[in-house]
PDB file of C-alpha atoms in Angstrom:
ATOM      1  CA  MET A   1       6.747   9.668  15.126  1.00  0.00           C
ATOM      2  CA  THR A   2       4.267  11.331  17.365  1.00  0.00           C
ATOM      3  CA  ASP A   3       5.798  14.685  16.928  1.00  0.00           C
ATOM      4  CA  SER A   4       5.845  14.367  12.951  1.00  0.00           C
ATOM      5  CA  PRO A   5       3.026  13.918  10.592  1.00  0.00           C
ATOM      6  CA  ALA A   6       2.058  10.049  10.337  1.00  0.00           C
ATOM      7  CA  LEU A   7       3.542   8.277   7.364  1.00  0.00           C
ATOM      8  CA  SER A   8       0.016   7.461   6.225  1.00  0.00           C
ATOM      9  CA  ARG A   9      -0.800  11.198   5.747  1.00  0.00           C
ATOM     10  CA  THR A  10       2.476  12.057   3.956  1.00  0.00           C
ATOM     11  CA  GLU A  11       2.228   9.034   1.596  1.00  0.00           C
ATOM     12  CA  ARG A  12      -1.434   9.755   0.938  1.00  0.00           C
ATOM     13  CA  ALA A  13      -0.745  13.293   0.052  1.00  0.00           C
ATOM     14  CA  ALA A  14       2.271  12.360  -2.151  1.00  0.00           C
ATOM     15  CA  LEU A  15       0.267   9.761  -3.871  1.00  0.00           C
ATOM     16  CA  ALA A  16      -2.740  12.016  -4.514  1.00  0.00           C
ATOM     17  CA  ASP A  17      -0.299  14.734  -5.956  1.00  0.00           C
ATOM     18  CA  LEU A  18       1.286  12.103  -8.248  1.00  0.00           C
ATOM     19  CA  LEU A  19      -2.046  10.907  -9.438  1.00  0.00           C
ATOM     20  CA  ALA A  20      -3.124  14.409 -10.128  1.00  0.00           C
ATOM     21  CA  ASP A  21       0.017  14.902 -12.206  1.00  0.00           C
ATOM     22  CA  LEU A  22      -0.440  11.677 -14.192  1.00  0.00           C
ATOM     23  CA  GLY A  23      -4.192  11.411 -14.767  1.00  0.00           C
ATOM     24  CA  PRO A  24      -6.472   8.365 -14.569  1.00  0.00           C
ATOM     25  CA  ASP A  25      -5.286   6.323 -17.452  1.00  0.00           C
ATOM     26  CA  GLU A  26      -1.690   5.402 -16.510  1.00  0.00           C
ATOM     27  CA  PRO A  27      -0.348   1.980 -15.659  1.00  0.00           C
ATOM     28  CA  THR A  28       0.495   0.697 -12.278  1.00  0.00           C
ATOM     29  CA  CYS A  29       2.322  -2.166 -10.716  1.00  0.00           C
ATOM     30  CA  CYS A  30      -1.069  -3.738  -9.817  1.00  0.00           C
ATOM     31  CA  GLU A  31      -1.598  -5.862 -12.665  1.00  0.00           C
ATOM     32  CA  GLY A  32      -4.655  -4.802 -14.865  1.00  0.00           C
ATOM     33  CA  TRP A  33      -5.109  -1.550 -12.828  1.00  0.00           C
ATOM     34  CA  THR A  34      -4.809   1.894 -14.104  1.00  0.00           C
ATOM     35  CA  THR A  35      -4.246   4.769 -11.791  1.00  0.00           C
ATOM     36  CA  ALA A  36      -8.060   5.322 -11.658  1.00  0.00           C
ATOM     37  CA  ASP A  37      -8.529   1.807 -10.543  1.00  0.00           C
ATOM     38  CA  LEU A  38      -6.093   2.217  -7.844  1.00  0.00           C
ATOM     39  CA  ALA A  39      -7.442   5.560  -6.593  1.00  0.00           C
ATOM     40  CA  VAL A  40     -10.984   3.989  -6.645  1.00  0.00           C
ATOM     41  CA  HIS A  41      -9.651   1.038  -4.602  1.00  0.00           C
ATOM     42  CA  LEU A  42      -8.282   3.342  -1.995  1.00  0.00           C
ATOM     43  CA  VAL A  43     -11.264   5.553  -1.796  1.00  0.00           C
ATOM     44  CA  VAL A  44     -13.532   2.677  -1.452  1.00  0.00           C
ATOM     45  CA  ARG A  45     -11.308   1.117   1.200  1.00  0.00           C
ATOM     46  CA  ASP A  46     -11.482   4.455   3.024  1.00  0.00           C
ATOM     47  CA  ARG A  47     -15.172   5.247   2.758  1.00  0.00           C
ATOM     48  CA  ARG A  48     -17.069   1.810   2.282  1.00  0.00           C
ATOM     49  CA  PRO A  49     -16.096  -0.765   5.029  1.00  0.00           C
ATOM     50  CA  ASP A  50     -18.963  -2.964   3.704  1.00  0.00           C
ATOM     51  CA  ALA A  51     -16.880  -3.434   0.537  1.00  0.00           C
ATOM     52  CA  ALA A  52     -13.593  -4.189   2.386  1.00  0.00           C
ATOM     53  CA  PRO A  53     -13.954  -8.012   2.832  1.00  0.00           C
ATOM     54  CA  GLY A  54     -14.103  -8.553  -1.019  1.00  0.00           C
ATOM     55  CA  ALA A  55     -10.524  -7.130  -1.239  1.00  0.00           C
ATOM     56  CA  VAL A  56      -9.205  -9.900   1.199  1.00  0.00           C
ATOM     57  CA  VAL A  57     -11.591 -12.872   1.013  1.00  0.00           C
ATOM     58  CA  GLY A  58     -12.877 -12.959  -2.478  1.00  0.00           C
ATOM     59  CA  GLY A  59     -15.839 -15.008  -3.457  1.00  0.00           C
ATOM     60  CA  PRO A  60     -19.298 -13.183  -3.381  1.00  0.00           C
ATOM     61  CA  PHE A  61     -17.569 -10.486  -1.198  1.00  0.00           C
ATOM     62  CA  ALA A  62     -15.435  -9.654  -4.211  1.00  0.00           C
ATOM     63  CA  ARG A  63     -18.434  -9.179  -6.388  1.00  0.00           C
ATOM     64  CA  TRP A  64     -19.903  -6.613  -4.160  1.00  0.00           C
ATOM     65  CA  THR A  65     -16.552  -4.845  -3.766  1.00  0.00           C
ATOM     66  CA  ALA A  66     -16.258  -4.811  -7.639  1.00  0.00           C
ATOM     67  CA  HIS A  67     -19.799  -3.474  -7.895  1.00  0.00           C
ATOM     68  CA  VAL A  68     -19.166  -0.780  -5.374  1.00  0.00           C
ATOM     69  CA  SER A  69     -15.876   0.180  -7.083  1.00  0.00           C
ATOM     70  CA  ASP A  70     -17.475   0.344 -10.609  1.00  0.00           C
ATOM     71  CA  ARG A  71     -20.304   2.600  -9.369  1.00  0.00           C
ATOM     72  CA  TRP A  72     -17.680   4.739  -7.784  1.00  0.00           C
ATOM     73  CA  ARG A  73     -15.625   5.050 -10.695  1.00  0.00           C
ATOM     74  CA  ARG A  74     -18.307   5.821 -13.199  1.00  0.00           C
ATOM     75  CA  GLY A  75     -19.996   8.359 -10.800  1.00  0.00           C
ATOM     76  CA  THR A  76     -17.026  10.274  -9.492  1.00  0.00           C
ATOM     77  CA  PRO A  77     -15.141  12.801 -11.668  1.00  0.00           C
ATOM     78  CA  TRP A  78     -11.296  12.349 -11.430  1.00  0.00           C
ATOM     79  CA  PRO A  79     -10.751  15.611  -9.448  1.00  0.00           C
ATOM     80  CA  ALA A  80     -13.343  14.663  -6.963  1.00  0.00           C
ATOM     81  CA  LEU A  81     -12.033  11.140  -6.599  1.00  0.00           C
ATOM     82  CA  LEU A  82      -8.594  12.654  -5.905  1.00  0.00           C
ATOM     83  CA  ASP A  83     -10.041  15.026  -3.237  1.00  0.00           C
ATOM     84  CA  GLN A  84     -11.730  11.888  -1.594  1.00  0.00           C
ATOM     85  CA  LEU A  85      -8.365  10.144  -1.502  1.00  0.00           C
ATOM     86  CA  ARG A  86      -6.590  13.087  -0.239  1.00  0.00           C
ATOM     87  CA  SER A  87      -8.940  13.699   2.659  1.00  0.00           C
ATOM     88  CA  GLY A  88      -9.006   9.982   3.717  1.00  0.00           C
ATOM     89  CA  PRO A  89     -11.843   8.210   5.647  1.00  0.00           C
ATOM     90  CA  PRO A  90     -14.666  10.204   7.173  1.00  0.00           C
ATOM     91  CA  ALA A  91     -13.909  11.149  10.929  1.00  0.00           C
ATOM     92  CA  PHE A  92     -16.607   8.701  12.260  1.00  0.00           C
ATOM     93  CA  LEU A  93     -14.838   5.566  10.778  1.00  0.00           C
ATOM     94  CA  PRO A  94     -12.080   3.993  13.107  1.00  0.00           C
ATOM     95  CA  THR A  95      -9.649   3.992  10.182  1.00  0.00           C
ATOM     96  CA  ALA A  96      -9.640   7.794  10.457  1.00  0.00           C
ATOM     97  CA  TRP A  97      -8.670   7.624  14.244  1.00  0.00           C
ATOM     98  CA  ASP A  98      -5.008   8.540  14.473  1.00  0.00           C
ATOM     99  CA  PRO A  99      -3.615   5.313  16.178  1.00  0.00           C
ATOM    100  CA  VAL A 100      -5.665   3.076  13.673  1.00  0.00           C
ATOM    101  CA  ASP A 101      -4.668   5.334  10.733  1.00  0.00           C
ATOM    102  CA  ARG A 102      -1.026   5.019  11.571  1.00  0.00           C
ATOM    103  CA  LEU A 103      -1.417   1.228  11.958  1.00  0.00           C
ATOM    104  CA  VAL A 104      -3.422   0.299   8.903  1.00  0.00           C
ATOM    105  CA  ASN A 105      -2.787   3.120   6.406  1.00  0.00           C
ATOM    106  CA  GLY A 106       0.976   3.759   6.547  1.00  0.00           C
ATOM    107  CA  ALA A 107       2.125   0.612   4.562  1.00  0.00           C
ATOM    108  CA  GLU A 108      -0.914   0.781   2.326  1.00  0.00           C
ATOM    109  CA  MET A 109      -0.372   4.292   1.241  1.00  0.00           C
ATOM    110  CA  THR A 110       3.375   3.698   0.751  1.00  0.00           C
ATOM    111  CA  ILE A 111       2.855   0.525  -1.166  1.00  0.00           C
ATOM    112  CA  HIS A 112       0.320   1.987  -3.564  1.00  0.00           C
ATOM    113  CA  HIS A 113       2.474   5.091  -3.950  1.00  0.00           C
ATOM    114  CA  GLU A 114       5.432   2.945  -5.297  1.00  0.00           C
ATOM    115  CA  ASP A 115       2.808   0.893  -7.349  1.00  0.00           C
ATOM    116  CA  VAL A 116       2.392   4.263  -9.241  1.00  0.00           C
ATOM    117  CA  ARG A 117       5.964   5.514  -9.128  1.00  0.00           C
ATOM    118  CA  ARG A 118       7.557   2.158 -10.250  1.00  0.00           C
ATOM    119  CA  ALA A 119       5.191   1.763 -13.190  1.00  0.00           C
ATOM    120  CA  ARG A 120       6.909   4.813 -14.733  1.00  0.00           C
ATOM    121  CA  PRO A 121       9.762   4.477 -17.059  1.00  0.00           C
ATOM    122  CA  GLY A 122      13.182   5.419 -15.531  1.00  0.00           C
ATOM    123  CA  TRP A 123      11.967   5.134 -11.873  1.00  0.00           C
ATOM    124  CA  ALA A 124      14.400   5.161  -9.081  1.00  0.00           C
ATOM    125  CA  PRO A 125      14.188   4.108  -5.488  1.00  0.00           C
ATOM    126  CA  ARG A 126      13.400   6.951  -2.949  1.00  0.00           C
ATOM    127  CA  GLU A 127      15.400   7.781   0.052  1.00  0.00           C
ATOM    128  CA  LEU A 128      12.876   7.668   2.899  1.00  0.00           C
ATOM    129  CA  PRO A 129      13.655   9.063   6.347  1.00  0.00           C
ATOM    130  CA  ALA A 130      14.880   6.635   9.003  1.00  0.00           C
ATOM    131  CA  ALA A 131      11.674   7.075  10.987  1.00  0.00           C
ATOM    132  CA  ALA A 132       9.535   6.140   7.904  1.00  0.00           C
ATOM    133  CA  GLN A 133      11.680   3.160   7.218  1.00  0.00           C
ATOM    134  CA  ASP A 134      11.238   1.960  10.886  1.00  0.00           C
ATOM    135  CA  VAL A 135       7.457   2.328  10.625  1.00  0.00           C
ATOM    136  CA  LEU A 136       7.536   0.170   7.428  1.00  0.00           C
ATOM    137  CA  TRP A 137       9.820  -2.224   9.077  1.00  0.00           C
ATOM    138  CA  GLY A 138       7.158  -2.896  11.748  1.00  0.00           C
ATOM    139  CA  GLN A 139       4.680  -3.814   9.042  1.00  0.00           C
ATOM    140  CA  VAL A 140       7.001  -6.198   7.152  1.00  0.00           C
ATOM    141  CA  PRO A 141       6.310  -9.421   9.325  1.00  0.00           C
ATOM    142  CA  VAL A 142       2.485  -8.925   8.796  1.00  0.00           C
ATOM    143  CA  LEU A 143       2.662  -8.932   5.086  1.00  0.00           C
ATOM    144  CA  ALA A 144       5.512 -11.479   4.754  1.00  0.00           C
ATOM    145  CA  ARG A 145       3.425 -14.029   6.546  1.00  0.00           C
ATOM    146  CA  THR A 146       1.201 -14.113   3.447  1.00  0.00           C
ATOM    147  CA  ARG A 147       3.963 -15.253   1.278  1.00  0.00           C
ATOM    148  CA  PRO A 148       3.860 -18.884   0.066  1.00  0.00           C
ATOM    149  CA  ARG A 149       5.043 -21.535   2.558  1.00  0.00           C
ATOM    150  CA  GLY A 150       7.744 -23.986   2.086  1.00  0.00           C
ATOM    151  CA  GLY A 151      10.440 -23.551   4.770  1.00  0.00           C
ATOM    152  CA  GLY A 152      11.543 -20.734   7.012  1.00  0.00           C
ATOM    153  CA  LEU A 153      11.545 -17.018   6.080  1.00  0.00           C
ATOM    154  CA  VAL A 154      13.913 -14.479   7.528  1.00  0.00           C
ATOM    155  CA  VAL A 155      13.836 -10.805   6.701  1.00  0.00           C
ATOM    156  CA  ARG A 156      16.976  -8.491   7.133  1.00  0.00           C
ATOM    157  CA  ARG A 157      17.296  -4.773   7.129  1.00  0.00           C
ATOM    158  CA  SER A 158      20.295  -3.803   4.838  1.00  0.00           C
ATOM    159  CA  ASP A 159      20.476  -0.349   6.484  1.00  0.00           C
ATOM    160  CA  THR A 160      20.909  -1.599  10.033  1.00  0.00           C
ATOM    161  CA  GLY A 161      21.401  -5.239   9.922  1.00  0.00           C
ATOM    162  CA  ALA A 162      18.295  -6.003  12.073  1.00  0.00           C
ATOM    163  CA  THR A 163      16.750  -9.368  11.376  1.00  0.00           C
ATOM    164  CA  ARG A 164      13.391 -10.935  12.112  1.00  0.00           C
ATOM    165  CA  THR A 165      12.262 -14.630  11.667  1.00  0.00           C
ATOM    166  CA  VAL A 166       8.880 -14.437  10.090  1.00  0.00           C
ATOM    167  CA  ARG A 167       8.509 -18.223   9.905  1.00  0.00           C
ATOM    168  CA  SER A 168      10.671 -20.998  11.238  1.00  0.00           C
ATOM    169  CA  GLY A 169      11.590 -23.905   9.099  1.00  0.00           C
ATOM    170  CA  SER A 170      14.139 -25.577   6.776  1.00  0.00           C
ATOM    171  CA  PRO A 171      15.375 -24.578   4.299  1.00  0.00           C
ATOM    172  CA  ALA A 172      15.209 -20.933   5.300  1.00  0.00           C
ATOM    173  CA  THR A 173      14.876 -18.039   2.829  1.00  0.00           C
ATOM    174  CA  THR A 174      16.501 -14.776   3.744  1.00  0.00           C
ATOM    175  CA  VAL A 175      15.301 -11.644   2.097  1.00  0.00           C
ATOM    176  CA  THR A 176      17.675  -8.508   2.453  1.00  0.00           C
ATOM    177  CA  GLY A 177      16.805  -4.919   1.722  1.00  0.00           C
ATOM    178  CA  GLU A 178      15.759  -1.547   3.133  1.00  0.00           C
ATOM    179  CA  PRO A 179      12.411  -1.835   4.874  1.00  0.00           C
ATOM    180  CA  LEU A 180      10.493  -0.287   1.960  1.00  0.00           C
ATOM    181  CA  GLU A 181      11.908  -2.732  -0.419  1.00  0.00           C
ATOM    182  CA  VAL A 182      11.430  -5.777   1.869  1.00  0.00           C
ATOM    183  CA  LEU A 183       7.803  -4.584   2.376  1.00  0.00           C
ATOM    184  CA  LEU A 184       7.342  -4.381  -1.401  1.00  0.00           C
ATOM    185  CA  TRP A 185       8.671  -7.948  -1.722  1.00  0.00           C
ATOM    186  CA  ALA A 186       6.448  -9.137   1.023  1.00  0.00           C
ATOM    187  CA  SER A 187       3.363  -7.729  -0.604  1.00  0.00           C
ATOM    188  CA  GLY A 188       4.075  -9.685  -3.871  1.00  0.00           C
ATOM    189  CA  ARG A 189       5.797  -6.994  -5.822  1.00  0.00           C
ATOM    190  CA  ASP A 190       8.956  -9.091  -6.520  1.00  0.00           C
ATOM    191  CA  SER A 191       9.543  -7.614  -9.948  1.00  0.00           C
ATOM    192  CA  VAL A 192      10.122  -4.113  -8.588  1.00  0.00           C
ATOM    193  CA  ALA A 193      11.374  -4.720  -5.063  1.00  0.00           C
ATOM    194  CA  ARG A 194      15.077  -4.095  -4.752  1.00  0.00           C
ATOM    195  CA  VAL A 195      15.960  -7.091  -2.502  1.00  0.00           C
ATOM    196  CA  GLU A 196      18.392  -9.885  -2.372  1.00  0.00           C
ATOM    197  CA  VAL A 197      16.844 -13.281  -1.710  1.00  0.00           C
ATOM    198  CA  SER A 198      19.097 -16.035  -0.561  1.00  0.00           C
TER     199      SER A 198
END
């Protein structure tokens, strides 16, 4: 994918366009979050590394993240918030550097793009290019490891048949689908992920 725009950038732009079309008060697949909440989450993630631990670890860190997010939402008009989302992290932050951006933002932007798309009535799965599916497939094991334990876990691509053992054990659960769908399942979006679990 080095000769084409990074998935993180194409998904970021498509998400910002969709948010601009919908406005700040629409539902998302993130329980309790509106489109404004999701946009603020991504902008704070991009621009305030000090608030990042709260999204992962919780506890007192989560209170700080909530405080920063609340201030950002109250103090930033919707068009400006979307401009910040569209432009991504400032150039001095490692997450803006191309290799890091590709590694940490591709799946994040794609998942949240789907969070907005799939909260709309009548949504349908997108057909992503094979190169984009390959990038997402590389992220599946990372997220799938966070799924509850209780046996083995195998993920399988329905488009190529490739499999990966995420966790050994018995009994084993196999999750089959296109990489985007398996990634959505791995990130806890069971209700909208088009996968087969056996």
